[in-house]
Tab-separated table of C-alpha atoms in Angstrom:
chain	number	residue	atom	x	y	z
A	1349	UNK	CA	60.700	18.186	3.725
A	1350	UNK	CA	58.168	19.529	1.154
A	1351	UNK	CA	58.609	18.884	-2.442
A	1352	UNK	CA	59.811	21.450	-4.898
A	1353	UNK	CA	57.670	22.748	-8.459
A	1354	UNK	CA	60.547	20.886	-9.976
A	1355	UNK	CA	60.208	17.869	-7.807
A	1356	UNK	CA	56.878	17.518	-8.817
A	1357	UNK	CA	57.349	17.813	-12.047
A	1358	UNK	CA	59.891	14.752	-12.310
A	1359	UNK	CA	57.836	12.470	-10.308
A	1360	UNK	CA	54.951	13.484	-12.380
A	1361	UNK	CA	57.058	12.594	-15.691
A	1362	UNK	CA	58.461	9.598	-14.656
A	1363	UNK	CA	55.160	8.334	-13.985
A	1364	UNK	CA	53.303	9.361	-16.982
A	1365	UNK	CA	55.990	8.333	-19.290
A	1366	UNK	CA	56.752	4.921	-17.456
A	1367	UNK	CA	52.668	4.212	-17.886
A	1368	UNK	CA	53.083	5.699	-21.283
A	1369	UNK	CA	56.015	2.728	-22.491
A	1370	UNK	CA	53.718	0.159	-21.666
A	1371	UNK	CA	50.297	0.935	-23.062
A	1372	UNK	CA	52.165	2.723	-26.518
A	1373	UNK	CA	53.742	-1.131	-26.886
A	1374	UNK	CA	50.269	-2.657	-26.177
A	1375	UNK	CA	48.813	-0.396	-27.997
A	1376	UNK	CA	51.205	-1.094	-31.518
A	1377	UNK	CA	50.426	-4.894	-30.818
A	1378	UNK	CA	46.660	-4.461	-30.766
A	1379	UNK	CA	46.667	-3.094	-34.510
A	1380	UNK	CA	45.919	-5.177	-37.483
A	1381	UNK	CA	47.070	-3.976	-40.979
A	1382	UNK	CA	47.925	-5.717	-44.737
A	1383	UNK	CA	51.748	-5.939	-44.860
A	1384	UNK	CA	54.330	-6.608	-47.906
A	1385	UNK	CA	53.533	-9.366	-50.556
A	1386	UNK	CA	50.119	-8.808	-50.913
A	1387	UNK	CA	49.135	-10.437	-47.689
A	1388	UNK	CA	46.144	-9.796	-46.212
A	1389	UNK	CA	45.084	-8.230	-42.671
A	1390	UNK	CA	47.170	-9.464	-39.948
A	1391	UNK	CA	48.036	-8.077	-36.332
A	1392	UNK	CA	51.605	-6.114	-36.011
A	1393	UNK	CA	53.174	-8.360	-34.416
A	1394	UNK	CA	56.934	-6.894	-34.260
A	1395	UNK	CA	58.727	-7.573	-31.348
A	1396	UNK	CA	62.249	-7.133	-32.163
A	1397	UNK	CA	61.545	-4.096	-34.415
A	1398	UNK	CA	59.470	-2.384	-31.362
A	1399	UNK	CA	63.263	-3.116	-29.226
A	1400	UNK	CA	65.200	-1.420	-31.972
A	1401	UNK	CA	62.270	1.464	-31.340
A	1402	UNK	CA	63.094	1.332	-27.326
A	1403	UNK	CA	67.209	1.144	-28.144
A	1404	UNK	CA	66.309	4.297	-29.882
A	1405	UNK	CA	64.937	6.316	-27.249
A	1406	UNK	CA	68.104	5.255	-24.775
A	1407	UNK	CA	70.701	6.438	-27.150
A	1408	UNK	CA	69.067	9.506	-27.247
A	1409	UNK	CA	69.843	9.797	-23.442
A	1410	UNK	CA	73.508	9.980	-25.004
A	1411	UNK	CA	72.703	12.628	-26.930
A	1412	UNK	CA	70.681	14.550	-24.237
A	1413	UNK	CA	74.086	13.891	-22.061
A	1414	UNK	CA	75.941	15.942	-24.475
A	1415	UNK	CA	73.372	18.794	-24.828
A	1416	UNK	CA	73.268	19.336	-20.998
A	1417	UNK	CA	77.576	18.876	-20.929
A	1418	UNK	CA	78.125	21.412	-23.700
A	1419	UNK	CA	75.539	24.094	-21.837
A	1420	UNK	CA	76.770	23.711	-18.870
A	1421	UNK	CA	80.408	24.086	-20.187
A	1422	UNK	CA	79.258	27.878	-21.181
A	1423	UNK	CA	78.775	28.620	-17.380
A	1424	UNK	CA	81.146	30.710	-15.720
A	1425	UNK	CA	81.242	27.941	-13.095
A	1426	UNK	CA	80.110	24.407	-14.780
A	1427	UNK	CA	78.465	22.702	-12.089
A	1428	UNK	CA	77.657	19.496	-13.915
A	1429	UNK	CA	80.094	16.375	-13.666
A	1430	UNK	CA	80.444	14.572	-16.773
A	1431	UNK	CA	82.323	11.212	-14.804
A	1432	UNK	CA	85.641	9.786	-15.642
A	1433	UNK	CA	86.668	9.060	-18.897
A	1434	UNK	CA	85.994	4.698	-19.060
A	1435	UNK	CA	86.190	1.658	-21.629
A	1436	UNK	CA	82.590	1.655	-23.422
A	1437	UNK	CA	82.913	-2.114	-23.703
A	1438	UNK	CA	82.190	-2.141	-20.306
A	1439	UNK	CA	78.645	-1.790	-21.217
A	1440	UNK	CA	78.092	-4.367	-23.713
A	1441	UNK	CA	77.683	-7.327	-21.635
A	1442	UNK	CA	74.632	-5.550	-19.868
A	1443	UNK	CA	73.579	-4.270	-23.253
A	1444	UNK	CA	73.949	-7.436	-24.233
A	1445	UNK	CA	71.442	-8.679	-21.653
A	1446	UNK	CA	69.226	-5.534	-21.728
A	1447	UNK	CA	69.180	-6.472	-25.802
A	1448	UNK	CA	67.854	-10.037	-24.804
A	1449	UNK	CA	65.651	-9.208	-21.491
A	1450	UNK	CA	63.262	-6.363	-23.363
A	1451	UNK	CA	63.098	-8.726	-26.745
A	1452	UNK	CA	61.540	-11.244	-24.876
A	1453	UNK	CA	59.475	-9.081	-22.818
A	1454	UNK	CA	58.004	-7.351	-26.314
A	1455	UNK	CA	57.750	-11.176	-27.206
A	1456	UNK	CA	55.605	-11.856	-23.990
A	1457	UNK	CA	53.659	-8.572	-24.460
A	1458	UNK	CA	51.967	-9.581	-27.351
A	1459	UNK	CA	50.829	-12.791	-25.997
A	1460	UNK	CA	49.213	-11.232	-22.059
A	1461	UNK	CA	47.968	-8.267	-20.738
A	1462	UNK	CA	49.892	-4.702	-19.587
A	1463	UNK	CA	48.835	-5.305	-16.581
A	1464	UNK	CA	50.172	-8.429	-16.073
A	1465	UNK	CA	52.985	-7.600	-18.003
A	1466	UNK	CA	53.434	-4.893	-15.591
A	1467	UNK	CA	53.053	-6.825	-11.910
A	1468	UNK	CA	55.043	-9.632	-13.283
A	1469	UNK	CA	58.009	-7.619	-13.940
A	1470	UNK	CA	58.252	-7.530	-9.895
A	1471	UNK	CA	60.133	-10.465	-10.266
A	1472	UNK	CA	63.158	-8.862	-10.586
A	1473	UNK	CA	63.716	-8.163	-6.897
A	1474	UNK	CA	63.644	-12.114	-6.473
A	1475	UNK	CA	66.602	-12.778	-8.937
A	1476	UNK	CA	68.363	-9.762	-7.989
A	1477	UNK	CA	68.339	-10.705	-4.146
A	1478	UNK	CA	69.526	-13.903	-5.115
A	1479	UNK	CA	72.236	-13.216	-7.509
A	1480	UNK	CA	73.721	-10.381	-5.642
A	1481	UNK	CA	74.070	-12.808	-2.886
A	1482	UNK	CA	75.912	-15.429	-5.175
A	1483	UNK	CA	77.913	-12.824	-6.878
A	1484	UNK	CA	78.396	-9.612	-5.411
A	1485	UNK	CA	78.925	-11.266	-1.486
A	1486	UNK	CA	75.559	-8.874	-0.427
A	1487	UNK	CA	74.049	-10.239	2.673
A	1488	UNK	CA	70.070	-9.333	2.460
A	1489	UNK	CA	68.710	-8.340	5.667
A	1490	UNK	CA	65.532	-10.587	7.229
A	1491	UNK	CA	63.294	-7.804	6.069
A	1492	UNK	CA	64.269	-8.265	2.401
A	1493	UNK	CA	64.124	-12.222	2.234
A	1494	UNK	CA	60.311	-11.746	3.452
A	1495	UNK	CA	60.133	-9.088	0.909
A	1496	UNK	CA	61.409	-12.094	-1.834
A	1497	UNK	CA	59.073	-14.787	-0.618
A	1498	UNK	CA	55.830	-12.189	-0.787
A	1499	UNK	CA	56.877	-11.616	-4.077
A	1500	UNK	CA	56.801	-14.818	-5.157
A	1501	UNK	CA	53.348	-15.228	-3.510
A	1502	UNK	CA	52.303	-12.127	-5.870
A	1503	UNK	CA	53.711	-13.400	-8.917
A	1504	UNK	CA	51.548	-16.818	-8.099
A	1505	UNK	CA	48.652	-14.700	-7.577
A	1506	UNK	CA	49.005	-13.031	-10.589
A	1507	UNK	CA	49.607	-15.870	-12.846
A	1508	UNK	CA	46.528	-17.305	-10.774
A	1509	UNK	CA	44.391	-14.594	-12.421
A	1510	UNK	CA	45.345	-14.745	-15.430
A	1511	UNK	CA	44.588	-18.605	-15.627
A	1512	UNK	CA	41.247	-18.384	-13.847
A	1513	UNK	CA	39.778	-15.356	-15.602
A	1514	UNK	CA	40.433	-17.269	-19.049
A	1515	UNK	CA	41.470	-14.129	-20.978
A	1516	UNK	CA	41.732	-16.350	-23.553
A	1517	UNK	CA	40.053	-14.014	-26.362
A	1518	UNK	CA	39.703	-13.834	-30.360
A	1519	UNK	CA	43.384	-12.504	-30.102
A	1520	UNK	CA	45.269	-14.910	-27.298
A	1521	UNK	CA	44.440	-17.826	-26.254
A	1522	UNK	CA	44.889	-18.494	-22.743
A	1523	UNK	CA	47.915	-20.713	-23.445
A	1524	UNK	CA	49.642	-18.004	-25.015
A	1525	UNK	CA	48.801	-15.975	-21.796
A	1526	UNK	CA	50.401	-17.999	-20.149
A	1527	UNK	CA	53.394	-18.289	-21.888
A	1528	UNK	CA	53.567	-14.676	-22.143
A	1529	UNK	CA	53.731	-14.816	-17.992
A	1530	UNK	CA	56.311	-16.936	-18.364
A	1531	UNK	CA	58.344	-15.945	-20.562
A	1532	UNK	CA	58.024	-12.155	-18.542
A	1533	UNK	CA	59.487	-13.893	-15.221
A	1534	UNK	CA	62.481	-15.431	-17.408
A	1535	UNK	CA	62.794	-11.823	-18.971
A	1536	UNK	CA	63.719	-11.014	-15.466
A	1537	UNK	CA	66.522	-13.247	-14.486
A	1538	UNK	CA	67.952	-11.693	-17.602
A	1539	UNK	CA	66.947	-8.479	-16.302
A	1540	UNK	CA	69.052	-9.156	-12.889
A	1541	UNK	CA	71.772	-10.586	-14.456
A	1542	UNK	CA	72.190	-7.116	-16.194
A	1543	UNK	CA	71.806	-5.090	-12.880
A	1544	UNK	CA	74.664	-7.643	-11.370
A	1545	UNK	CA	76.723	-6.786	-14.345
A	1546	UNK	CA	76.508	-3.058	-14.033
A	1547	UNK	CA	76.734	-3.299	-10.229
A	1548	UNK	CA	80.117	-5.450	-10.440
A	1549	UNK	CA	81.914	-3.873	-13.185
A	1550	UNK	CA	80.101	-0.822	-13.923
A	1551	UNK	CA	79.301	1.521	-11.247
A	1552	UNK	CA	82.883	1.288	-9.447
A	1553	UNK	CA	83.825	3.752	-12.404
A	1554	UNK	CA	81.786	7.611	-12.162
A	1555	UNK	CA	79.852	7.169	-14.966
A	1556	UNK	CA	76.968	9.778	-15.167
A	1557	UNK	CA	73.510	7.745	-15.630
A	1558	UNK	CA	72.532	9.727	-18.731
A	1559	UNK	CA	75.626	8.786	-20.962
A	1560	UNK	CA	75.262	4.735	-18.798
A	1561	UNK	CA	71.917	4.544	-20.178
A	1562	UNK	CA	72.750	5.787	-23.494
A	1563	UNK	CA	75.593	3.876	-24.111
A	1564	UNK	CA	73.625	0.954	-23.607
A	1565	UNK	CA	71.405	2.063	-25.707
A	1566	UNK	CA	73.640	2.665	-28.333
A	1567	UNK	CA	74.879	-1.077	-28.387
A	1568	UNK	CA	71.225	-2.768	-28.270
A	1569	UNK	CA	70.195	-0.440	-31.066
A	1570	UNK	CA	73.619	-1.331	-33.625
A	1571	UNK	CA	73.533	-4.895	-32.303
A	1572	UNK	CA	69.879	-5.781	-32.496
A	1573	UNK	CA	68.967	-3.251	-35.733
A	1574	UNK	CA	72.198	-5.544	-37.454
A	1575	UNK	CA	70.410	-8.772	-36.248
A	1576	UNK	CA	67.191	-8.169	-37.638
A	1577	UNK	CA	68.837	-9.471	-41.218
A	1578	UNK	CA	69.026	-13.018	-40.318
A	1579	UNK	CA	65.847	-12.594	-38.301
A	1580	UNK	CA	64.269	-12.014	-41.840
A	1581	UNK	CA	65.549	-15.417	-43.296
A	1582	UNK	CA	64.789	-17.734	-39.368
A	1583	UNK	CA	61.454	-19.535	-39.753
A	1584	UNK	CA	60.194	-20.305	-36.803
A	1585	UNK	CA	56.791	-21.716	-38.276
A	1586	UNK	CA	53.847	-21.056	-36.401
A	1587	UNK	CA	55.779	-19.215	-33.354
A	1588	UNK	CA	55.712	-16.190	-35.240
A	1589	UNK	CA	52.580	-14.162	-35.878
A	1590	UNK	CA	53.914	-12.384	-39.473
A	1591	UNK	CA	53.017	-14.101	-43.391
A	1592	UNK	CA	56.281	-15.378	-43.729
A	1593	UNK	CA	56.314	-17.073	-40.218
A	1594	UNK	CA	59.959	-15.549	-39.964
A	1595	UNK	CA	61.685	-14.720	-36.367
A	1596	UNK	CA	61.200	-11.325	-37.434
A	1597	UNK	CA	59.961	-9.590	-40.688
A	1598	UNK	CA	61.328	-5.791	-40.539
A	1599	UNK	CA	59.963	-4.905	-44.269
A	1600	UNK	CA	56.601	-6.264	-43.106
A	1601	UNK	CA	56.483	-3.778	-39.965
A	1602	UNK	CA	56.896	-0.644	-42.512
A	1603	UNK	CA	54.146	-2.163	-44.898
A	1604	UNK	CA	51.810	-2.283	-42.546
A	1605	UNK	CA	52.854	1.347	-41.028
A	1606	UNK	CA	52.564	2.823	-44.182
A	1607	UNK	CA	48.942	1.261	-44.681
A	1608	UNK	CA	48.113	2.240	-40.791
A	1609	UNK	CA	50.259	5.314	-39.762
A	1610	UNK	CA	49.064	5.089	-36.160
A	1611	UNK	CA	51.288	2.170	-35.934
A	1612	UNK	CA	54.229	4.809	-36.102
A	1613	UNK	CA	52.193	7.184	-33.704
A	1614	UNK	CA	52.200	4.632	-30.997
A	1615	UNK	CA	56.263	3.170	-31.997
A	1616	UNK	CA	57.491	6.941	-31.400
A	1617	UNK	CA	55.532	7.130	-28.053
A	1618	UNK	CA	57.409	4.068	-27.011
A	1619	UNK	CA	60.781	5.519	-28.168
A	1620	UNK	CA	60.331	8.925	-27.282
A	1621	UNK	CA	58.801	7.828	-23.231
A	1622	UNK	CA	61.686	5.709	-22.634
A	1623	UNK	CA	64.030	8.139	-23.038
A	1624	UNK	CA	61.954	11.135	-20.856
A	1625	UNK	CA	61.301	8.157	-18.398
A	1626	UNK	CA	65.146	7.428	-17.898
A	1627	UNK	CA	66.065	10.948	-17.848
A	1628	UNK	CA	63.227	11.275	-15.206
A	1629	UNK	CA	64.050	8.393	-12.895
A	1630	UNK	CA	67.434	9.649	-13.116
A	1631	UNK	CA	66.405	12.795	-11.685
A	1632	UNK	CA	64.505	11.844	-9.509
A	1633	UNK	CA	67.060	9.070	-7.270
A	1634	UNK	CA	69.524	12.784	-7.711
A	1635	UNK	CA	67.208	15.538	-6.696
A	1636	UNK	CA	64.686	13.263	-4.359
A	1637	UNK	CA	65.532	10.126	-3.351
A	1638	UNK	CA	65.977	6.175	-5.036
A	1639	UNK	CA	62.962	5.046	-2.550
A	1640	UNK	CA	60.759	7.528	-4.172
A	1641	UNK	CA	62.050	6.506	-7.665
A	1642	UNK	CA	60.614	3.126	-6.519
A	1643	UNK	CA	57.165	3.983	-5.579
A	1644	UNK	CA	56.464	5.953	-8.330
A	1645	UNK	CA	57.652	2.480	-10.395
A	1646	UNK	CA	55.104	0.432	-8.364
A	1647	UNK	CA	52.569	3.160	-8.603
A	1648	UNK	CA	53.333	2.961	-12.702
A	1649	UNK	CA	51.916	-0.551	-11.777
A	1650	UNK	CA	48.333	0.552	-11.160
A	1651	UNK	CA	48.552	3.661	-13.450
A	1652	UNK	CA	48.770	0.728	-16.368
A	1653	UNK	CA	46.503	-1.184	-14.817
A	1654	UNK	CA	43.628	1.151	-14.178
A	1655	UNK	CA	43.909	2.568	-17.999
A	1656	UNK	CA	43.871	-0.884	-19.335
A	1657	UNK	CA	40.380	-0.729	-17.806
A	1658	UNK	CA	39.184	2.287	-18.533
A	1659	UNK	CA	40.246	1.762	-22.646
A	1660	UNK	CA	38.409	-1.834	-22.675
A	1661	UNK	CA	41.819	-3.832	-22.882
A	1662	UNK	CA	40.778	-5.922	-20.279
A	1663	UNK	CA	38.190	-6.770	-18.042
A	1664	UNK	CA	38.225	-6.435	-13.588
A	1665	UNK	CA	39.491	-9.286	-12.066
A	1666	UNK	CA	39.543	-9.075	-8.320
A	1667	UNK	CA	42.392	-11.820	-8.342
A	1668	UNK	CA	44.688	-9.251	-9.866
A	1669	UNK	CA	44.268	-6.276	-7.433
A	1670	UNK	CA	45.579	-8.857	-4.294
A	1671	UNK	CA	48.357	-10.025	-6.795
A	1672	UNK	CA	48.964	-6.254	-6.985
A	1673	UNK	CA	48.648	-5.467	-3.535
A	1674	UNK	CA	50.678	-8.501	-2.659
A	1675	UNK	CA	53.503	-7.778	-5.231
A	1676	UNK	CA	53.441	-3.744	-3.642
A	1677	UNK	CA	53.758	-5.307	-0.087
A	1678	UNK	CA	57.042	-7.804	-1.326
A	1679	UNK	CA	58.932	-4.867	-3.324
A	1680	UNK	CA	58.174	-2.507	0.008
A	1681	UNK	CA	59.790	-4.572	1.907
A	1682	UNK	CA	62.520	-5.859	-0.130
A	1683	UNK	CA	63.827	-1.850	-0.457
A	1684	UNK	CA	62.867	-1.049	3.233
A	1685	UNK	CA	59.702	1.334	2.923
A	1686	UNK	CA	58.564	-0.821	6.385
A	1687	UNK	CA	61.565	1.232	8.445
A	1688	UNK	CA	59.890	4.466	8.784
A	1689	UNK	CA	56.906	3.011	10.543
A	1690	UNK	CA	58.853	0.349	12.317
A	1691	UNK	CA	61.122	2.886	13.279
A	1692	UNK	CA	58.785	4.192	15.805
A	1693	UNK	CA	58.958	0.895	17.648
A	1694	UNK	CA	60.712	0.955	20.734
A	1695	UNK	CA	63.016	-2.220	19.984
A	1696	UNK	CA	64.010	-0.974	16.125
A	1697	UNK	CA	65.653	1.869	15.808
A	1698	UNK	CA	69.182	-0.038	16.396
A	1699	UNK	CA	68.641	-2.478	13.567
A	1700	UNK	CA	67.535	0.549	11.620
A	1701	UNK	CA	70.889	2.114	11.965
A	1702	UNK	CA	72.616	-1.228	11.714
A	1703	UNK	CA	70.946	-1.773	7.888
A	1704	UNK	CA	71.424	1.859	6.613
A	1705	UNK	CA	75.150	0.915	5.229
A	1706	UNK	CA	73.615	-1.031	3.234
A	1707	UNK	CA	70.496	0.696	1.867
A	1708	UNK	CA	72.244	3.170	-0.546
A	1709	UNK	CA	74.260	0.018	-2.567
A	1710	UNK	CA	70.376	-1.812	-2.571
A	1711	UNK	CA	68.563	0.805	-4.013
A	1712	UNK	CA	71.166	1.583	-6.566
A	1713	UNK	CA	71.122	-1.750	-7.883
A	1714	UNK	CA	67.304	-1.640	-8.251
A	1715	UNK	CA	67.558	1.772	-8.944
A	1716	UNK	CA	69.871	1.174	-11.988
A	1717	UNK	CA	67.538	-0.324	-14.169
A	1718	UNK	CA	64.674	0.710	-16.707
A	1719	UNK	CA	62.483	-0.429	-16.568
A	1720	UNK	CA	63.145	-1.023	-15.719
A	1721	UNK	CA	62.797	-0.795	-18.609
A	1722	UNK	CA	63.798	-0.445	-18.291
A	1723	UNK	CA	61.364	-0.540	-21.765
């Protein structure tokens, strides 16, 4: 069936925005400025207070909730379904792991490329496959297991690059790149624990998305804004890129805004994207489908990608397209983009019916998160 103007328009915001996360966070860590105390020159390098920034745009799903509940109350028949009333602690142990997932992914961001940054986030489907099986009794289907192991295969390739085009520059070395990487693929069992979470305990209640999201978003923002006042006080020596070598250095972030107001420019396009990205992929698993919500995330992929180019962030590296292309082929498989093809095969259409119980519950779980990213 042919798309809708409106369909359209969704995919075509979740995909600009989702592109638009990433390279507005590259683009805040690529800026140098003075900061507080005098000191001189230095890059922003603000992890934590770039999370706070991405909390930000998720509780505004909360308020965007309300909005769209309150106009649709004026109807003479409200058609919207606001879900049943629940226990908002519910959501802080994935906020809690949402919180610590995207702070080490803005960590790892400043130390690799968005590209890579991008790809490696595929590694989700590994540790969700995995802990769904351990926790939630899921049995994966043959198709999804090879969809793990080419993952995994893409995620080496990747790293591969990375290591053999030495994109060790004035501004990383390639031992930071590399711990970036790393760092990214622990990011995700975070990441998966959080999707397990919400899957277990979560999503047995009707929650609407918008006010899931935003609830979330509410705790990572009170939590982790409250957490950046020991942050100021940790040193962590050399780990940390600010003057006071402090986990994190809030007063030094709005210094160095002040002196370079594009910093805030590219902050708010972080904020503001998430939020038009989650209300997007939202939409999109409602009015289209969850499978479509993930190819337009994989497709985010190469948008990145492909801009990082074309702005001079990084330089071709023919390693990265076959990670790409490898990763594409793992996360296809792993959500079951192969059955429409193999459905035409004489001997499949049986185990096609025999896995579509199970479809919806595996693309909800994937489809759940940001991100993912949610941020």
């Amino acid at each position: 069936m042919a798309w809708t103007k409106y369909q359209f328009i969704l995919a075509a915001m979740m995909l600009i925005t989702g592109s638009i996360n990433t390279l507005s966070a590259k683009w805040a860590d690529m800026f140098s400025a003075p900061g507080c105390y005098g000191s001189p020159n230095h890059a922003f390098s603000h992890p934590f207070v770039q999370a706070v920034g991405m909390f930000l745009g998720e509780l505004s799903c909360l308020v965007v909730f309300h909005i769209l509940l309150c106009h649709d109350r004026r109807k003479p028949e409200p058609t919207m379904d606001p879900g049943q009333s629940f226990n908002p602690l519910l959501f802080l142990p994935p906020a809690l792991c949402d919180m610590l997932g995207t702070s080490i992914m803005y960590v790892a961001l400043n130390m690799t490329s968005a590209s890579s940054f991008q790809m490696l986030r595929g590694a989700v489907i590994i540790f969700t496959g995995l802990l769904s099986v351990a926790f939630l009794g899921r049995r994966l289907q043959p198709s999804q297991w090879i969809g793990i192991l080419v993952t995994i295969l893409g995620l080496v390739v990747v790293g591969l690059a990375d290591f053999v085009s030495g994109r060790g520059d004035d501004s990383h070395k390639l031992s930071e790149v590399i711990t970036g990487d790393l760092l990214i693929i622990m990011a995700q069992i975070i990441v998966a624990v959080q999707m397990v979470l919400e899957e277990k305990f979560v999503y047995k209640h009707n929650v609407h998305p918008l006010k899931a999201v935003g609830t979330e978003g509410f705790f990572g923002f009170v939590i982790l804004t409250l957490l950046l006042i020991p942050m100021f006080y940790i040193h962590v020596g050399s780990f940390a890129d600010n003057p006071r070598q402090v986990l994190e250095d809030a007063l030094d972030a709005f210094c160095q805004i002040g002196h370079k107001p594009l910093i805030l420019l590219a902050l708010l396009g972080n904020t503001v994207s998430i939020a038009f990205f989650n209300f997007a992929g939202i939409s999109v698993t409602k009015e289209i489908s969850a499978t479509t919500r993930m190819v337009l995330d994989s497709l985010r992929t190469l948008v990145i990608w492909v801009m990082s180019l074309l702005l001079g962030w990084e330089v071709f590296h023919g390693l990265q397209i076959l990670g790409f292309i490898i990763l594409l082929v793992g996360t296809a498989l792993y959500n079951g983009l192969h059955k429409p093809l193999m459905a035409k095969l004489p001997c499949f259409p049986g185990e096609q019916r025999a896995e579509e119980g199970e479809a919806p519950e595996r693309e909800r779980l994937l489809g759940a998160g940001k991100a993912a990213n949610e941020s």
